[in-house]
PDB file of C-alpha atoms in Angstrom:
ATOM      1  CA  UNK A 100      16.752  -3.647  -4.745  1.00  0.00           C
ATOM      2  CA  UNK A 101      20.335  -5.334  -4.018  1.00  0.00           C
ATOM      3  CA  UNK A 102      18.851  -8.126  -2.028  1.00  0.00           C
ATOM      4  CA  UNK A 103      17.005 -11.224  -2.167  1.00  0.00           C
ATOM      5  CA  UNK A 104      13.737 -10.288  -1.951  1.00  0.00           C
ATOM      6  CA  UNK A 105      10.657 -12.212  -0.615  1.00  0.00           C
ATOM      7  CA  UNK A 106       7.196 -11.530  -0.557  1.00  0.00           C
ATOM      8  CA  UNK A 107       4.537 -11.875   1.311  1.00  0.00           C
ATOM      9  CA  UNK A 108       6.371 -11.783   4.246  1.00  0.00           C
ATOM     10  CA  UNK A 109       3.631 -13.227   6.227  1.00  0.00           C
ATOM     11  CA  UNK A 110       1.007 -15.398   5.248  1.00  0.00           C
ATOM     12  CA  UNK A 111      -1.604 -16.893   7.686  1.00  0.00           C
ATOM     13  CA  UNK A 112      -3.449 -19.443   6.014  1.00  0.00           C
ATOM     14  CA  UNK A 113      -6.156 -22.508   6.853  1.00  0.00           C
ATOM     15  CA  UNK A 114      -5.429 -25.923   6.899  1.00  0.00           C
ATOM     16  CA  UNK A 115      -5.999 -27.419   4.000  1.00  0.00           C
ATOM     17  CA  UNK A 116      -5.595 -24.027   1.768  1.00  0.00           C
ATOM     18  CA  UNK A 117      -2.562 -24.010  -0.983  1.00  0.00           C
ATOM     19  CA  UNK A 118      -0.002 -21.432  -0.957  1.00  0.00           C
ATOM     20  CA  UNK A 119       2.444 -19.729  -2.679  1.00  0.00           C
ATOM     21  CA  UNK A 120       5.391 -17.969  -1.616  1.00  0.00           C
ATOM     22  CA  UNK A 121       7.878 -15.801  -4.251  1.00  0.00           C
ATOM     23  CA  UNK A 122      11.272 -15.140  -3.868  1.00  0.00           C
ATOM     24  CA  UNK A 123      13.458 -12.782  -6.578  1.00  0.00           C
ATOM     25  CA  UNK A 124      17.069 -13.505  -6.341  1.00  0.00           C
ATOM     26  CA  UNK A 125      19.579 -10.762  -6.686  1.00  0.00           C
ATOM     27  CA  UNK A 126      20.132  -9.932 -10.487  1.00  0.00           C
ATOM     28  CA  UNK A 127      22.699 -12.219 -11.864  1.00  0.00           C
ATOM     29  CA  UNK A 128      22.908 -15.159  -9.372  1.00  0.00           C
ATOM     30  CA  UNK A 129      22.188 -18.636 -11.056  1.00  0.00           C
ATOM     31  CA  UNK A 130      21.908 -20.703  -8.005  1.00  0.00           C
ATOM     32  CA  UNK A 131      18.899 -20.416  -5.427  1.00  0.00           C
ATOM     33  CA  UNK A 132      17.900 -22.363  -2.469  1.00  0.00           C
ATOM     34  CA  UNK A 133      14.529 -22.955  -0.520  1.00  0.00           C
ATOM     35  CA  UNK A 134      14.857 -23.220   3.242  1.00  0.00           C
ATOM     36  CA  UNK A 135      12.335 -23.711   5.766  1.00  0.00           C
ATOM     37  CA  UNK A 136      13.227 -22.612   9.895  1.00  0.00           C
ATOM     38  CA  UNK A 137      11.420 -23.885  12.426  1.00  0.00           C
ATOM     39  CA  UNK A 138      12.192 -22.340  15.967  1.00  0.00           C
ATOM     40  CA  UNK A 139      15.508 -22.851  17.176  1.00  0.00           C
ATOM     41  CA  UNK A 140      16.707 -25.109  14.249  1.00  0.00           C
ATOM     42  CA  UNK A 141      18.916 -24.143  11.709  1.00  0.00           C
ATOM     43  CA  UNK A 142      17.827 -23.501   7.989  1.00  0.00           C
ATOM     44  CA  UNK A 143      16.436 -27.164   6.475  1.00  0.00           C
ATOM     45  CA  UNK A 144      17.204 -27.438   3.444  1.00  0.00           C
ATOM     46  CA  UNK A 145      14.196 -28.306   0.508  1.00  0.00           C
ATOM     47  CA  UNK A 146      15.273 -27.633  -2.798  1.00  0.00           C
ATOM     48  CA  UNK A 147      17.983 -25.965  -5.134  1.00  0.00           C
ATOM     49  CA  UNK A 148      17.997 -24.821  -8.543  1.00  0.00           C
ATOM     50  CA  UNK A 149      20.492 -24.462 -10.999  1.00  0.00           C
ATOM     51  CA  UNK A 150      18.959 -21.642 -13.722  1.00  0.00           C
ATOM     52  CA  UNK A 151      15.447 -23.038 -14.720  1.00  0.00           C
ATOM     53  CA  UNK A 152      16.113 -26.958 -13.810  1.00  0.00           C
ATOM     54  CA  UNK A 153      15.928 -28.592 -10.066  1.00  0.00           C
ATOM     55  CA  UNK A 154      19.031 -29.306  -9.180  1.00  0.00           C
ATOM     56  CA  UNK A 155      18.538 -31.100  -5.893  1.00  0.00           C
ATOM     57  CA  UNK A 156      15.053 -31.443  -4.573  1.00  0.00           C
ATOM     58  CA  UNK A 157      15.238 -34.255  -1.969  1.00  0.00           C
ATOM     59  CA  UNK A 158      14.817 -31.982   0.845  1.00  0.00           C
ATOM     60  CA  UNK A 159      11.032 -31.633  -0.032  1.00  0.00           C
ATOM     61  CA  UNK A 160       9.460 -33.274   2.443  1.00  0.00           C
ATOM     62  CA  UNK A 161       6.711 -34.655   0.228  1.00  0.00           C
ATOM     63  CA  UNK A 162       4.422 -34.479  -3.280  1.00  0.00           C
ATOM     64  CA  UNK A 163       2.574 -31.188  -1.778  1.00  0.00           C
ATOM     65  CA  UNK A 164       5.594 -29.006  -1.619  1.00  0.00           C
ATOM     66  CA  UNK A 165       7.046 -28.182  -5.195  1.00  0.00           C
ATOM     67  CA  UNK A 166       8.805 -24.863  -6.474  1.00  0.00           C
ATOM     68  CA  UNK A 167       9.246 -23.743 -10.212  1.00  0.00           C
ATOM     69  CA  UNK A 168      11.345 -21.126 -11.509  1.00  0.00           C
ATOM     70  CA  UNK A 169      10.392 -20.848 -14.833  1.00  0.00           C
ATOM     71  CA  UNK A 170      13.027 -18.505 -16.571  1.00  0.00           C
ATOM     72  CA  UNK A 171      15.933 -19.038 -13.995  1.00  0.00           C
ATOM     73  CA  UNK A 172      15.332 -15.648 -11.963  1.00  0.00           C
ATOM     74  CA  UNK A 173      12.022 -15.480  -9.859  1.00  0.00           C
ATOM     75  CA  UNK A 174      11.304 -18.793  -7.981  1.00  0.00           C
ATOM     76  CA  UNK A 175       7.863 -19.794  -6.548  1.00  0.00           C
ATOM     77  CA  UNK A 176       7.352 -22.387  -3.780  1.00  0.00           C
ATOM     78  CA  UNK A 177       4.119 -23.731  -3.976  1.00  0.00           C
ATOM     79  CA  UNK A 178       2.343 -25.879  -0.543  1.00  0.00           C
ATOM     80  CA  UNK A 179      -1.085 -27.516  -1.459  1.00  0.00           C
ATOM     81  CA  UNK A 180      -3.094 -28.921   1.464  1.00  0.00           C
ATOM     82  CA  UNK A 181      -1.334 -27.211   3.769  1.00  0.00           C
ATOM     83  CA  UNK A 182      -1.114 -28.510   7.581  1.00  0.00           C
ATOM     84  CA  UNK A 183      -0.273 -27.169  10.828  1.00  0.00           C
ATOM     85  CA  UNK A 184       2.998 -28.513  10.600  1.00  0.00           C
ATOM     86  CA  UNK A 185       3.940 -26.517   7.640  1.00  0.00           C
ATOM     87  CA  UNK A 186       4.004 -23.582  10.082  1.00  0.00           C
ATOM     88  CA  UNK A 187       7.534 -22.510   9.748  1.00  0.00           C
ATOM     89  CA  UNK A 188       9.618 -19.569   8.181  1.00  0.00           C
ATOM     90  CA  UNK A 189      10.541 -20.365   4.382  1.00  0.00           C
ATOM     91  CA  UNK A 190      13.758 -18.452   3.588  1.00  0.00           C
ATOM     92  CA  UNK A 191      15.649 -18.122   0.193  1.00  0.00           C
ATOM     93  CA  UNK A 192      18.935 -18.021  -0.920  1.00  0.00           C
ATOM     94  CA  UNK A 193      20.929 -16.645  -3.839  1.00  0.00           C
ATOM     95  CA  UNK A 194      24.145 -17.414  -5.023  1.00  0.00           C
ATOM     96  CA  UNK A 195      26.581 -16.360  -8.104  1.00  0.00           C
ATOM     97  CA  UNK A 196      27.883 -19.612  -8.653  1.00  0.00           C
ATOM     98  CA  UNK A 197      27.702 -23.233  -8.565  1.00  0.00           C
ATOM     99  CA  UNK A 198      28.460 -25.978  -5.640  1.00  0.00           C
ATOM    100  CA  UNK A 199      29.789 -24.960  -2.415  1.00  0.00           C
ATOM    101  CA  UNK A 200      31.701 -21.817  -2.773  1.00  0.00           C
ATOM    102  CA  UNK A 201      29.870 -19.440  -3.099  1.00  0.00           C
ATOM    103  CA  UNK A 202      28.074 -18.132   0.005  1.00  0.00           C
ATOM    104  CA  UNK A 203      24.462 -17.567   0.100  1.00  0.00           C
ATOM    105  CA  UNK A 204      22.617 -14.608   0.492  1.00  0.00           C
ATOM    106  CA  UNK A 205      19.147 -14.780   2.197  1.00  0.00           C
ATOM    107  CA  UNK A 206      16.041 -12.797   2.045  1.00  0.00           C
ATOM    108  CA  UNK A 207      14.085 -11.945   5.108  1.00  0.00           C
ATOM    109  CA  UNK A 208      12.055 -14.736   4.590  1.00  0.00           C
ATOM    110  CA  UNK A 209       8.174 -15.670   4.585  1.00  0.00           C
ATOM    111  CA  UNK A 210       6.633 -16.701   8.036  1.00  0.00           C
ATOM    112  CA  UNK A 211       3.963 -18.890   7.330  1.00  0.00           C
ATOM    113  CA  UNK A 212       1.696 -19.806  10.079  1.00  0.00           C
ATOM    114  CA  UNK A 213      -1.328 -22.450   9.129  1.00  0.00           C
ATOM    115  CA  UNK A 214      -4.189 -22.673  11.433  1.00  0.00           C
TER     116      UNK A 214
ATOM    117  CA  UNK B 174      22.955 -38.184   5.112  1.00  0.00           C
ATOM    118  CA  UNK B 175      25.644 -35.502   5.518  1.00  0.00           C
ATOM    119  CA  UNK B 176      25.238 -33.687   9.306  1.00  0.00           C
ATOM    120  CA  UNK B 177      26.552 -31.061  11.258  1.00  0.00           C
ATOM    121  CA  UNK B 178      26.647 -30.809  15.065  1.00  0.00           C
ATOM    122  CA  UNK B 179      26.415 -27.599  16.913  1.00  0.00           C
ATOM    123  CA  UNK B 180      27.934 -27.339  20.613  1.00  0.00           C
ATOM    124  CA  UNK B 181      27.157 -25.812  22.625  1.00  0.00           C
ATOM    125  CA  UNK B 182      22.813 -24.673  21.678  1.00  0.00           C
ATOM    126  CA  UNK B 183      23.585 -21.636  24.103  1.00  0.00           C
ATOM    127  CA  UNK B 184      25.936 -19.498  25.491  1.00  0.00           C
ATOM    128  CA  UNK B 185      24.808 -17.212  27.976  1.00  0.00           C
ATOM    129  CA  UNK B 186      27.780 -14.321  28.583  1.00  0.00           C
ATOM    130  CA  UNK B 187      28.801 -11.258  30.080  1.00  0.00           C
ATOM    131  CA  UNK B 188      29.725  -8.757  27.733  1.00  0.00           C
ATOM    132  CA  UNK B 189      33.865  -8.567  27.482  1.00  0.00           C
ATOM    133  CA  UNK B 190      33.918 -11.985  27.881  1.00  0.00           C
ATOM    134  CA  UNK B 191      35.084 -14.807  25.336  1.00  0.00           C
ATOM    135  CA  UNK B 192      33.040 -16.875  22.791  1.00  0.00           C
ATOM    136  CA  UNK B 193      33.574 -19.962  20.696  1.00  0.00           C
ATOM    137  CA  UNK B 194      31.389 -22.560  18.914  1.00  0.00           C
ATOM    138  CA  UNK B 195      32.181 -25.662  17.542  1.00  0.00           C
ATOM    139  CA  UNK B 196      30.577 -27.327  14.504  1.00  0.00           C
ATOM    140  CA  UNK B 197      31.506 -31.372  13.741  1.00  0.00           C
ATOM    141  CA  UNK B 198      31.292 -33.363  11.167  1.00  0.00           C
ATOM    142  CA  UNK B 199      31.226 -37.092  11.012  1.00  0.00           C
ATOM    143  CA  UNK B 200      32.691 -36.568   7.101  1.00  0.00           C
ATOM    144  CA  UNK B 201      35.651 -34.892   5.768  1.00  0.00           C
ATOM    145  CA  UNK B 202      34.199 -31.818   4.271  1.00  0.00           C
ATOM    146  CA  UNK B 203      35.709 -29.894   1.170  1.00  0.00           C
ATOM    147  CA  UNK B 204      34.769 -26.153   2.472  1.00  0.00           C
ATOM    148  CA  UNK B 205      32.809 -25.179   5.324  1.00  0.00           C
ATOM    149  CA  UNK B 206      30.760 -22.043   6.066  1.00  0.00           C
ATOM    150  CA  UNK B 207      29.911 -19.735   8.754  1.00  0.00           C
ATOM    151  CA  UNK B 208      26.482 -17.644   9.133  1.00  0.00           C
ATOM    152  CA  UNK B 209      25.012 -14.673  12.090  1.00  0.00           C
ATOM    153  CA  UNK B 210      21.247 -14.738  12.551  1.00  0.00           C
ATOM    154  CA  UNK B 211      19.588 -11.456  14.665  1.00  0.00           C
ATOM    155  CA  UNK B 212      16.874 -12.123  16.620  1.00  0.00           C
ATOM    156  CA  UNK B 213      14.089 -11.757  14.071  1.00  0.00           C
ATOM    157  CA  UNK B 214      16.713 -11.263  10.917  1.00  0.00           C
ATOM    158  CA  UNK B 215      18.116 -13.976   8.317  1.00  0.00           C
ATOM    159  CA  UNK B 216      21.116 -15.536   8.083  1.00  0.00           C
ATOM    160  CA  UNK B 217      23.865 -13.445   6.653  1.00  0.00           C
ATOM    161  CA  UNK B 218      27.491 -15.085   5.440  1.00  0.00           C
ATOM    162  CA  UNK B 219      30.623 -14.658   7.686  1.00  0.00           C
ATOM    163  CA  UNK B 220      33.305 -16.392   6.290  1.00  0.00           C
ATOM    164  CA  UNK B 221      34.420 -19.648   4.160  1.00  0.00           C
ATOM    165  CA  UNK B 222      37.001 -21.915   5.353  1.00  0.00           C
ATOM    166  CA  UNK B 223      38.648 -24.051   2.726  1.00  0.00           C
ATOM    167  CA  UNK B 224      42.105 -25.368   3.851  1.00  0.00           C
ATOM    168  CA  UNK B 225      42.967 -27.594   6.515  1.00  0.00           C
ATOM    169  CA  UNK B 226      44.234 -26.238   9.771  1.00  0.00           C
ATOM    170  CA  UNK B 227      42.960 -22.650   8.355  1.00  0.00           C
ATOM    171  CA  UNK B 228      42.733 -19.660  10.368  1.00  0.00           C
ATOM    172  CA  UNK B 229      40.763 -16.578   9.350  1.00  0.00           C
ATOM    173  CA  UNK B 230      40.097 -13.233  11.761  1.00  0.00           C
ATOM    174  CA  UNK B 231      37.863 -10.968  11.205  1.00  0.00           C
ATOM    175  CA  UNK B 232      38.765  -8.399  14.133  1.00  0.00           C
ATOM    176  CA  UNK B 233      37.505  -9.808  17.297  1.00  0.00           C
ATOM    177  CA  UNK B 234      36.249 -12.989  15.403  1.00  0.00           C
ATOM    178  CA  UNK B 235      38.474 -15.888  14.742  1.00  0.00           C
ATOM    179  CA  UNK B 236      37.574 -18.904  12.564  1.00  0.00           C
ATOM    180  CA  UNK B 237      39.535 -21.761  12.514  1.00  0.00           C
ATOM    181  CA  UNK B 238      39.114 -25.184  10.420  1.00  0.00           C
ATOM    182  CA  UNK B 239      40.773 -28.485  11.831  1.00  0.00           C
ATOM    183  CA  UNK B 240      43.610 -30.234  10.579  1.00  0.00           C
ATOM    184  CA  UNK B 241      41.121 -33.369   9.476  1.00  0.00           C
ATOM    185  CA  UNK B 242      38.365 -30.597   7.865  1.00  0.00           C
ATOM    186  CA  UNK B 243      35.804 -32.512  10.277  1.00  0.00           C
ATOM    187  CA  UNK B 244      35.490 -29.656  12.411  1.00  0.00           C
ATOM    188  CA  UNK B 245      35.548 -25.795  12.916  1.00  0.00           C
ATOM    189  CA  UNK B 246      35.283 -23.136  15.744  1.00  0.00           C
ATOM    190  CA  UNK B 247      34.208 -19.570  15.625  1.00  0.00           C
ATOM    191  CA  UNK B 248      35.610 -17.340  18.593  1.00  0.00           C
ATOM    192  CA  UNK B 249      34.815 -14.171  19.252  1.00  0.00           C
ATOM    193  CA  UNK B 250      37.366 -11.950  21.622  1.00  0.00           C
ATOM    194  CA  UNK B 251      35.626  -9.347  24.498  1.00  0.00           C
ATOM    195  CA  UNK B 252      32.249 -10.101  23.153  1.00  0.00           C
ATOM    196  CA  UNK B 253      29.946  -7.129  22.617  1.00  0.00           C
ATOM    197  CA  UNK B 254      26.189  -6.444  22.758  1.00  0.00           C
ATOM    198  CA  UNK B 255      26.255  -6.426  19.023  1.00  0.00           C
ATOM    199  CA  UNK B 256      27.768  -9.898  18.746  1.00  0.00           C
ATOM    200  CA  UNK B 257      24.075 -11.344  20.190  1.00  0.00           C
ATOM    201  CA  UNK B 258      22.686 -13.778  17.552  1.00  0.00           C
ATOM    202  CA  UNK B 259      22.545 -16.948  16.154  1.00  0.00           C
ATOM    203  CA  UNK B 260      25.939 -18.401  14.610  1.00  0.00           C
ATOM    204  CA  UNK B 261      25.153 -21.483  12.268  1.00  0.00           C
ATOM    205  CA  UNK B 262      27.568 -23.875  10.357  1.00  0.00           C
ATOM    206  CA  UNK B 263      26.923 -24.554   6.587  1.00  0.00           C
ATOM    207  CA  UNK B 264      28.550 -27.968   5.068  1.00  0.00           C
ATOM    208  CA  UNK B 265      27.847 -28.072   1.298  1.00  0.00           C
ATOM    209  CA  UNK B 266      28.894 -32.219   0.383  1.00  0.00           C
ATOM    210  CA  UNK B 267      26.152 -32.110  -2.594  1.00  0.00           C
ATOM    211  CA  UNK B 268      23.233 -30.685  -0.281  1.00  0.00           C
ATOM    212  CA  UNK B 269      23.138 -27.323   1.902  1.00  0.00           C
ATOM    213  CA  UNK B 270      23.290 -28.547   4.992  1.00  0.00           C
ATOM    214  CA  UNK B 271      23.549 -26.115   8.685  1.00  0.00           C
ATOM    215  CA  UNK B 272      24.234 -26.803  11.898  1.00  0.00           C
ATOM    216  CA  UNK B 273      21.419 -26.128  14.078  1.00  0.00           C
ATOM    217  CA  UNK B 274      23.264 -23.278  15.733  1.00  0.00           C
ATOM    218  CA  UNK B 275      24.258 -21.295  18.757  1.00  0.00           C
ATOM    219  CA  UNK B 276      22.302 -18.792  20.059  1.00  0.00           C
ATOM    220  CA  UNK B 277      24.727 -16.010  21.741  1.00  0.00           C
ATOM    221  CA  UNK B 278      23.066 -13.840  24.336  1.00  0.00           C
ATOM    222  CA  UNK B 279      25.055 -11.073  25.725  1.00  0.00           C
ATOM    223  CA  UNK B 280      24.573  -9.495  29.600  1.00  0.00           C
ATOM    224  CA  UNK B 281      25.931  -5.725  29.285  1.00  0.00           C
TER     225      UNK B 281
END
């Protein structure tokens, strides 16, 4: 497809589980972004890679969040020990280039609700 | 840290009627970007705004950026049922950062 895709696009999970959420960037874009929405906030920012290497992860909000992508395409987010307050929608973001100008392009996201 | 502040968090309207949102800045910001959110959608890119004092339309949506690039405003002419949604601010200063938005609703 032409778009960021992001799968699953719902995941219910128990507290305490781990979890892992994918996101494939549209073909050619170096630069992705992990977001995470909570109701009536704006996107928070968590982490940002630049090809295969972290570029800026100091919006994780601690050691049990962390995200790899491996061969600077497909990204994974990975949550261990999840909690209730990890409830949130994770989005992703693609972009062609580098810094701030070039505008993002989101998938639909992955709602993840922990009970 | 760098942040963004959204005014107003909702605008209630009756369709034909005018629009704006502001987004501030306590820093002087290099570019600054504008997103729409549907109800139950994602974020999807507007516009950029890069100069000072620039003004960019996009028929009956006008983005402006102020003369000290610590503040925009989106307005949107004889709003429409369609316009309904979520309008965010993006400020890239080394970190993605957006505005925590606001959410249009639009009375027909």
């Amino acid at each position: 497809g032409a778009g960021v895709s992001q799968t699953p696009s719902n995941k219910v999970t128990e507290k305490g589980k781990y979890v892992e959420l994918r996101c494939d960037p549209i073909s050619g874009h170096t630069a992705l972004y992990w977001y995470r929405q909570s109701l009536g906030q704006g996107p928070e920012f968590l982490i940002y890679f630049q090809g295969t290497g972290a570029a800026d992860d100091s919006g994780l909000p601690n050691d049990r969040f962390f995200a790899v992508r491996p061969e600077g395409s497909v990204s994974t987010l990975k949550i261990q020990r999840t909690e209730r307050g990890d409830s949130a929608v994770y989005l992703c973001a693609s972009s062609l280039g580098t810094g701030s100008n070039s505008p993002l392009h989101f998938g639909n996201g992955t709602r993840l609700t922990v009970t | 840290g760098q942040q963004v502040m959204q005014i107003p968090q909702y605008q209630h309207v009756q369709e034909g009627e005018d629009f704006t949102t502001y987004c501030n800045s306590s820093t002087t910001l290099s570019n600054i970007q504008w997103y729409k959110q549907r109800p139950g959608g994602h974020p999807v890119f507007l516009i950029q705004l890069v100069k000072s004092g620039e003004v960019k339309k996009q028929k009956r949506l006008t983005f402006q950026f102020g003369e000290a690039k610590k503040n925009s405003s989106l307005h949107i002419t004889a709003t429409q049922t369609t316009d309904v949604g979520t309008y965010f601010c993006e400020v890239n200063a080394g970190k993605s950062t957006f505005g925590d938005g606001t959410t249009l609703t639009v009375k027909p």
